[in-house]
Coordinates of C-alpha atoms in Angstrom, one line a residue:
M1055 CA 130.9 18.5 98.9
N1056 CA 127.4 19.4 99.8
D1057 CA 126.7 23.2 99.3
S1058 CA 123.3 23.1 100.9
N1059 CA 124.7 23.5 104.5
S1060 CA 126.7 26.7 103.6
S1061 CA 123.9 28.5 101.7
L1062 CA 120.7 30.0 103.0
N1063 CA 117.4 28.2 102.7
P1064 CA 115.6 29.6 99.6
W1065 CA 112.4 29.9 101.6
L1066 CA 113.9 31.9 104.4
L1067 CA 113.5 35.4 102.8
P1068 CA 109.9 34.9 101.5
V1069 CA 108.7 33.4 104.8
T1070 CA 110.4 36.1 106.8
L1071 CA 108.9 38.9 104.7
G1072 CA 105.4 37.3 104.8
A1073 CA 105.5 36.9 108.5
S1074 CA 106.6 40.5 109.1
G1075 CA 103.8 41.6 106.8
V1076 CA 101.2 39.7 108.8
V1077 CA 102.6 41.0 112.1
G1078 CA 102.6 44.6 110.7
F1079 CA 99.0 44.2 109.5
L1080 CA 97.8 42.8 112.9
A1081 CA 99.7 45.6 114.8
G1082 CA 98.0 48.2 112.6
K1083 CA 94.6 46.7 113.3
L1084 CA 95.2 46.5 117.1
F1085 CA 96.9 49.8 117.7
G1086 CA 95.5 51.9 114.7
Q1087 CA 92.0 51.8 116.0
R1088 CA 92.7 53.2 119.4
R1089 CA 90.7 56.2 120.5
I1090 CA 91.6 59.0 122.8
S1091 CA 89.4 59.2 125.9
A1092 CA 86.9 62.0 126.3
D1093 CA 88.7 63.3 129.3
Q1094 CA 92.0 63.4 127.5
I1095 CA 90.4 65.3 124.6
L1096 CA 88.8 67.8 127.0
K1097 CA 92.2 68.4 128.6
I1098 CA 93.8 69.1 125.2
I1099 CA 91.1 71.6 124.3
R1100 CA 91.2 73.3 127.7
D1101 CA 94.9 73.7 127.4
D1102 CA 94.6 75.2 124.0
F1103 CA 91.9 77.7 125.2
K1104 CA 94.0 78.6 128.3
R1105 CA 96.7 80.0 126.0
E1106 CA 94.4 82.8 125.0
G1107 CA 92.5 83.4 128.2
E1108 CA 91.2 82.1 131.5
V1109 CA 88.9 79.0 131.2
T1110 CA 86.0 79.1 133.7
G1111 CA 84.2 75.9 132.8
S1112 CA 84.1 73.0 130.5
W1113 CA 82.3 69.7 129.8
I1114 CA 82.3 66.8 127.4
N1115 CA 79.9 64.0 126.7
Q1116 CA 81.5 60.7 127.5
H1117 CA 79.5 58.9 124.7
R1118 CA 80.8 58.9 121.2
I1119 CA 78.5 60.0 118.4
P1120 CA 78.6 59.3 114.7
Y1121 CA 79.9 62.4 112.8
Q1122 CA 79.9 63.0 109.0
C1123 CA 81.3 65.9 107.0
F1124 CA 80.8 65.4 103.3
A1125 CA 82.0 61.8 102.6
V1126 CA 84.2 61.5 105.7
K1127 CA 82.6 59.5 108.5
T1128 CA 84.0 59.1 112.0
E1129 CA 83.1 59.0 115.7
A1130 CA 83.3 62.1 117.8
Y1131 CA 82.7 63.7 121.2
E1132 CA 80.5 66.7 121.9
G1133 CA 81.5 69.3 124.5
G1134 CA 81.6 72.8 125.5
I1135 CA 84.0 75.3 127.1
T1136 CA 83.6 78.8 128.7
R1137 CA 86.4 81.3 128.9
L1138 CA 86.7 85.0 129.8
E1139 CA 87.0 87.4 126.9
D1140 CA 87.1 91.1 127.8
D1141 CA 86.2 90.1 131.3
Q1142 CA 83.0 88.5 130.0
P1143 CA 82.2 84.7 129.9
V1144 CA 82.0 83.4 126.4
D1145 CA 80.6 79.9 125.6
Y1146 CA 81.8 77.6 122.9
Q1147 CA 80.5 74.2 121.7
F1148 CA 82.8 71.8 120.0
I1149 CA 82.9 68.4 118.3
A1150 CA 86.2 66.5 118.5
D1151 CA 87.4 63.4 116.6
A1152 CA 87.4 60.4 119.0
K1153 CA 90.6 59.0 117.3
T1154 CA 92.8 62.0 117.0
G1155 CA 91.3 64.6 119.4
S1156 CA 91.2 67.2 116.5
L1157 CA 88.4 69.7 116.5
L1158 CA 85.9 69.0 113.8
S1159 CA 83.6 71.9 114.7
L1160 CA 83.9 74.9 117.0
K1161 CA 81.0 77.3 117.4
R1162 CA 80.8 80.4 119.6
I1163 CA 77.4 80.5 121.4
E1164 CA 76.0 84.0 121.2
Q1165 CA 74.3 85.2 124.4
S1166 CA 70.8 86.6 123.9
L1167 CA 70.2 90.2 124.9
N1168 CA 67.1 89.1 126.9
N1169 CA 69.1 87.5 129.7

């Protein structure tokens, strides 16, 4: 009797694993490099600021900029937000990662006394 019809092809497992590895690699390259839009990032930051006070204004630059902190390099968006603190408007500038939306830098802008 011929046993080859009842057993699995010896190449089936390695070919299947290799093909799934290639598909996984390509999917990572296609979907892993996606960026969050500037508008989505601004909405996330506005929502976070709204939890602690009324937001009266915000902006974000639609063009990504290169950003480096020590050895880490990425692309980022610059923006700003104004909210009320003790009934006074307070301005903040931020830099947010273009891939994750995480704040990389947040700086409170001090108002000069000459205004």
